[in-house]
Short mmCIF file of C-alpha atoms and ligand atoms in Angstrom, two decimals:
data_model
loop_
_atom_site.label_atom_id
_atom_site.label_comp_id
_atom_site.label_asym_id
_atom_site.label_seq_id
_atom_site.Cartn_x
_atom_site.Cartn_y
_atom_site.Cartn_z
CA MET A 1 -0.23 -0.18 -0.27
CA ARG A 2 1.62 3.73 -1.17
CA LEU A 3 0.05 6.42 0.42
CA ILE A 4 -0.23 10.36 1.59
CA LEU A 5 -1.44 11.31 4.42
CA LEU A 6 -2.89 15.04 4.37
CA GLY A 7 -4.51 17.12 6.89
CA PRO A 8 -3.94 20.08 9.08
CA PRO A 9 -2.38 20.61 12.23
CA GLY A 10 -4.84 19.33 15.06
CA ALA A 11 -6.65 16.51 12.55
CA GLY A 12 -5.29 13.71 14.60
CA LYS A 13 -2.69 12.79 11.85
CA GLY A 14 -0.14 11.50 14.04
CA THR A 15 -2.71 8.95 15.41
CA GLN A 16 -4.05 8.03 12.39
CA ALA A 17 -0.68 7.40 10.62
CA ALA A 18 0.56 5.27 13.93
CA GLY A 19 -2.46 2.98 13.33
CA ILE A 20 -2.17 2.79 9.16
CA VAL A 21 1.58 2.13 9.48
CA GLU A 22 0.73 -1.15 11.99
CA LYS A 23 -2.29 -2.64 9.83
CA TYR A 24 -0.72 -2.25 6.50
CA ASN A 25 3.24 -2.83 7.64
CA VAL A 26 4.43 -0.42 5.99
CA PRO A 27 7.03 2.40 7.00
CA HIS A 28 6.02 5.93 8.28
CA ILE A 29 8.06 8.23 6.23
CA SER A 30 7.77 11.72 7.85
CA THR A 31 9.76 14.17 5.89
CA GLY A 32 11.09 15.92 9.15
CA ASP A 33 12.50 12.95 10.41
CA ILE A 34 13.98 11.91 7.21
CA PHE A 35 15.29 15.75 7.05
CA ARG A 36 16.66 15.41 10.64
CA LYS A 37 18.66 12.29 9.92
CA ASN A 38 20.43 13.43 6.77
CA ILE A 39 21.50 16.38 8.22
CA LYS A 40 22.55 14.17 11.26
CA GLU A 41 24.66 11.90 8.94
CA LYS A 42 25.82 14.68 6.58
CA THR A 43 24.69 12.98 3.83
CA ASP A 44 25.34 15.27 0.56
CA LEU A 45 21.61 16.17 0.63
CA GLY A 46 21.43 16.61 4.42
CA VAL A 47 24.55 18.98 3.91
CA LYS A 48 22.97 21.03 0.90
CA ALA A 49 19.30 21.02 3.06
CA LYS A 50 21.18 22.51 5.97
CA GLU A 51 22.59 25.50 4.20
CA TYR A 52 19.56 26.56 3.61
CA ILE A 53 17.74 26.18 6.94
CA ASP A 54 20.97 27.69 8.49
CA LYS A 55 19.81 30.70 6.46
CA GLY A 56 16.38 30.78 7.07
CA LEU A 57 15.21 29.94 3.81
CA LEU A 58 13.09 27.12 2.03
CA VAL A 59 15.11 24.10 1.07
CA PRO A 60 14.49 23.90 -2.73
CA ASP A 61 11.95 21.44 -4.13
CA GLU A 62 14.75 19.29 -6.31
CA ILE A 63 16.36 18.77 -2.56
CA VAL A 64 13.72 17.50 -0.58
CA VAL A 65 12.12 15.48 -3.52
CA ALA A 66 15.82 14.04 -3.54
CA ILE A 67 15.65 13.27 -0.04
CA VAL A 68 12.14 11.49 -0.01
CA LYS A 69 13.51 9.68 -3.04
CA ASP A 70 16.12 8.39 -1.79
CA ARG A 71 14.18 7.16 1.20
CA LEU A 72 11.70 5.52 -0.85
CA GLU A 73 14.40 3.42 -2.42
CA GLU A 74 15.27 1.83 0.55
CA ALA A 75 14.41 -2.15 1.14
CA ASP A 76 11.50 -1.50 3.50
CA CYS A 77 9.91 0.58 1.11
CA LYS A 78 9.39 -2.22 -1.15
CA GLU A 79 5.86 -3.13 -0.14
CA GLY A 80 4.47 0.16 0.31
CA PHE A 81 5.04 3.50 2.96
CA LEU A 82 2.96 6.02 3.99
CA LEU A 83 4.30 9.48 3.32
CA ASP A 84 3.38 12.47 5.75
CA GLY A 85 4.52 15.84 5.27
CA PHE A 86 5.17 15.47 1.55
CA PRO A 87 4.36 16.57 -1.22
CA ARG A 88 3.53 20.21 0.16
CA THR A 89 3.07 21.46 -3.44
CA VAL A 90 1.87 20.56 -7.22
CA ASN A 91 5.11 20.72 -8.15
CA GLN A 92 6.91 18.64 -5.60
CA ALA A 93 3.35 16.09 -6.39
CA GLY A 94 4.68 15.76 -10.19
CA ALA A 95 8.21 15.29 -9.15
CA LEU A 96 7.07 12.16 -7.08
CA ASP A 97 4.83 10.91 -9.45
CA GLU A 98 8.26 11.05 -11.77
CA ALA A 99 10.02 9.28 -9.16
CA LEU A 100 7.61 6.45 -8.72
CA THR A 101 6.84 5.52 -12.48
CA ASN A 102 10.67 5.01 -12.63
CA MET A 103 10.11 2.95 -9.76
CA GLU A 104 7.44 1.50 -11.68
CA VAL A 105 4.96 1.90 -8.87
CA SER A 106 2.37 4.19 -8.06
CA LEU A 107 0.34 5.49 -5.57
CA ASN A 108 -2.97 3.30 -3.95
CA LYS A 109 -4.56 6.38 -2.36
CA VAL A 110 -3.96 10.31 -0.62
CA VAL A 111 -5.94 9.64 2.67
CA ASN A 112 -7.22 13.46 3.65
CA ILE A 113 -8.12 13.57 7.03
CA ASN A 114 -10.89 16.54 7.04
CA VAL A 115 -11.80 18.82 9.76
CA ASP A 116 -13.33 22.21 10.13
CA LYS A 117 -11.19 25.27 11.13
CA GLU A 118 -13.70 26.21 14.07
CA VAL A 119 -13.05 22.68 15.67
CA LEU A 120 -9.11 22.85 14.49
CA VAL A 121 -9.44 26.00 16.32
CA GLY A 122 -10.71 24.79 19.89
CA ARG A 123 -8.70 21.71 19.75
CA ALA A 124 -5.61 23.92 20.01
CA VAL A 125 -6.73 26.42 21.99
CA GLY A 126 -7.90 23.94 24.96
CA ARG A 127 -4.69 21.89 24.91
CA ARG A 128 -2.48 21.75 27.47
CA ILE A 129 0.99 20.30 28.06
CA CYS A 130 3.06 18.89 30.55
CA LYS A 131 6.43 21.01 31.79
CA GLU A 132 7.98 18.04 32.87
CA CYS A 133 7.17 15.23 30.90
CA GLY A 134 5.57 16.67 28.16
CA ALA A 135 2.22 14.82 28.43
CA THR A 136 -0.54 16.61 26.37
CA PHE A 137 -4.30 17.13 27.89
CA HIS A 138 -7.20 19.14 26.55
CA ILE A 139 -9.27 21.22 29.03
CA GLU A 140 -12.68 19.58 27.53
CA PHE A 141 -12.02 16.14 25.67
CA ASN A 142 -8.90 14.85 27.77
CA PRO A 143 -8.95 16.57 30.75
CA SER A 144 -6.32 15.76 33.67
CA LYS A 145 -7.93 14.30 36.94
CA GLU A 146 -6.81 17.80 38.69
CA GLU A 147 -6.85 21.17 37.00
CA GLY A 148 -3.74 22.51 35.98
CA VAL A 149 -1.51 19.41 36.98
CA CYS A 150 0.06 16.12 35.09
CA ASP A 151 -1.94 12.84 35.62
CA LYS A 152 1.47 11.17 34.71
CA CYS A 153 4.09 12.85 36.95
CA GLY A 154 2.41 15.68 38.49
CA GLY A 155 4.06 18.46 36.57
CA ALA A 156 2.49 21.65 35.93
CA LEU A 157 0.69 21.98 33.07
CA TYR A 158 0.82 24.88 30.36
CA GLN A 159 -0.50 26.43 27.14
CA ARG A 160 1.88 26.98 24.33
CA ALA A 161 2.09 30.53 23.52
CA ASP A 162 1.33 30.18 20.01
CA ASP A 163 -2.08 28.04 20.72
CA THR A 164 -4.22 30.97 20.43
CA ALA A 165 -7.51 31.35 18.83
CA GLU A 166 -5.62 34.01 16.28
CA THR A 167 -2.22 32.47 15.95
CA VAL A 168 -3.90 28.67 15.31
CA SER A 169 -6.68 30.21 12.98
CA LYS A 170 -4.10 31.51 10.86
CA ARG A 171 -1.76 28.64 10.73
CA ILE A 172 -4.93 26.76 9.39
CA GLU A 173 -5.69 29.48 6.92
CA VAL A 174 -1.96 28.77 5.70
CA TYR A 175 -2.54 25.21 5.50
CA ILE A 176 -5.66 25.37 3.63
CA ASN A 177 -4.21 27.97 0.89
CA GLU A 178 -1.02 25.49 0.65
CA THR A 179 -2.90 22.38 0.41
CA GLN A 180 -6.10 23.16 -1.85
CA PRO A 181 -4.29 22.77 -4.90
CA LEU A 182 -2.93 19.39 -4.02
CA ILE A 183 -5.71 17.94 -3.10
CA ASP A 184 -7.48 19.40 -6.33
CA TYR A 185 -4.40 17.47 -8.04
CA TYR A 186 -4.89 13.97 -6.50
CA LYS A 187 -8.80 14.69 -6.72
CA ASP A 188 -7.94 14.81 -10.74
CA LYS A 189 -6.37 11.62 -10.41
CA GLY A 190 -9.06 9.96 -8.78
CA ILE A 191 -6.86 8.70 -5.67
CA LEU A 192 -7.89 11.22 -3.24
CA VAL A 193 -10.43 10.12 -0.50
CA THR A 194 -11.89 12.33 2.11
CA ILE A 195 -12.30 11.34 5.82
CA ASP A 196 -14.53 13.38 8.49
CA GLY A 197 -11.92 13.71 11.12
CA GLN A 198 -14.36 14.98 13.29
CA GLN A 199 -15.70 11.99 14.40
CA ASP A 200 -14.41 9.23 17.15
CA ILE A 201 -10.63 8.35 16.46
CA ASN A 202 -11.51 4.80 16.07
CA LYS A 203 -14.39 5.48 13.57
CA VAL A 204 -11.92 7.90 11.90
CA PHE A 205 -9.73 4.44 11.52
CA ASP A 206 -12.51 2.47 10.73
CA ASP A 207 -13.36 4.84 7.79
CA ILE A 208 -9.77 5.13 6.55
CA VAL A 209 -9.67 0.97 6.66
CA LYS A 210 -12.89 1.05 4.40
CA ALA A 211 -11.83 3.83 1.98
CA LEU A 212 -8.34 2.01 1.46
CA GLY A 213 -10.43 -1.11 0.71
CA ALA A 214 -8.46 -3.72 2.63
ZN1 ZN B 1 3.82 15.26 33.13
#
């Protein structure tokens, strides 16, 4: 199963990715992770990417695509993969298609987890994080037993400074503007499946499995 997972920040992508990886026995390829790995191991591409990152510039598509392509050619991707965080643009999607065609494989599905903006804002604004252990809670959906205190370690809970309604709202708008052309691209190809991400997380996963038809 060769898959791409799309979804705005706060859509529960991490949880669903973990479920997909387990059920379909495919590696989870997060572009953030493979970038960090290439930089740490000082690969040619990692060194190049770091030059841009250190200057606060976006890493050009050709480097991003080359790093992903290297990863997809590793043995564990032979039977499939779950791509997360890539592609971000139609240009990258085209380059990915080309790379897969050269490998004589193709994408099965692009799973798009859809959640209304208002709901995403509510999820982010209510989030509380433990200062000590990093555990996350939600004042409404997953409250700690004692207000402001971590269930796991007793540490103090805090709200991230950028989890305000205004910044979250902006973050989501940027995501939507950036991603809509990509969603249209895969819709045109007939491989996009849109999943209602506002349901119970188990139901979201069931819907993904149904949409993948396996
Ligand atoms: Zn804690």
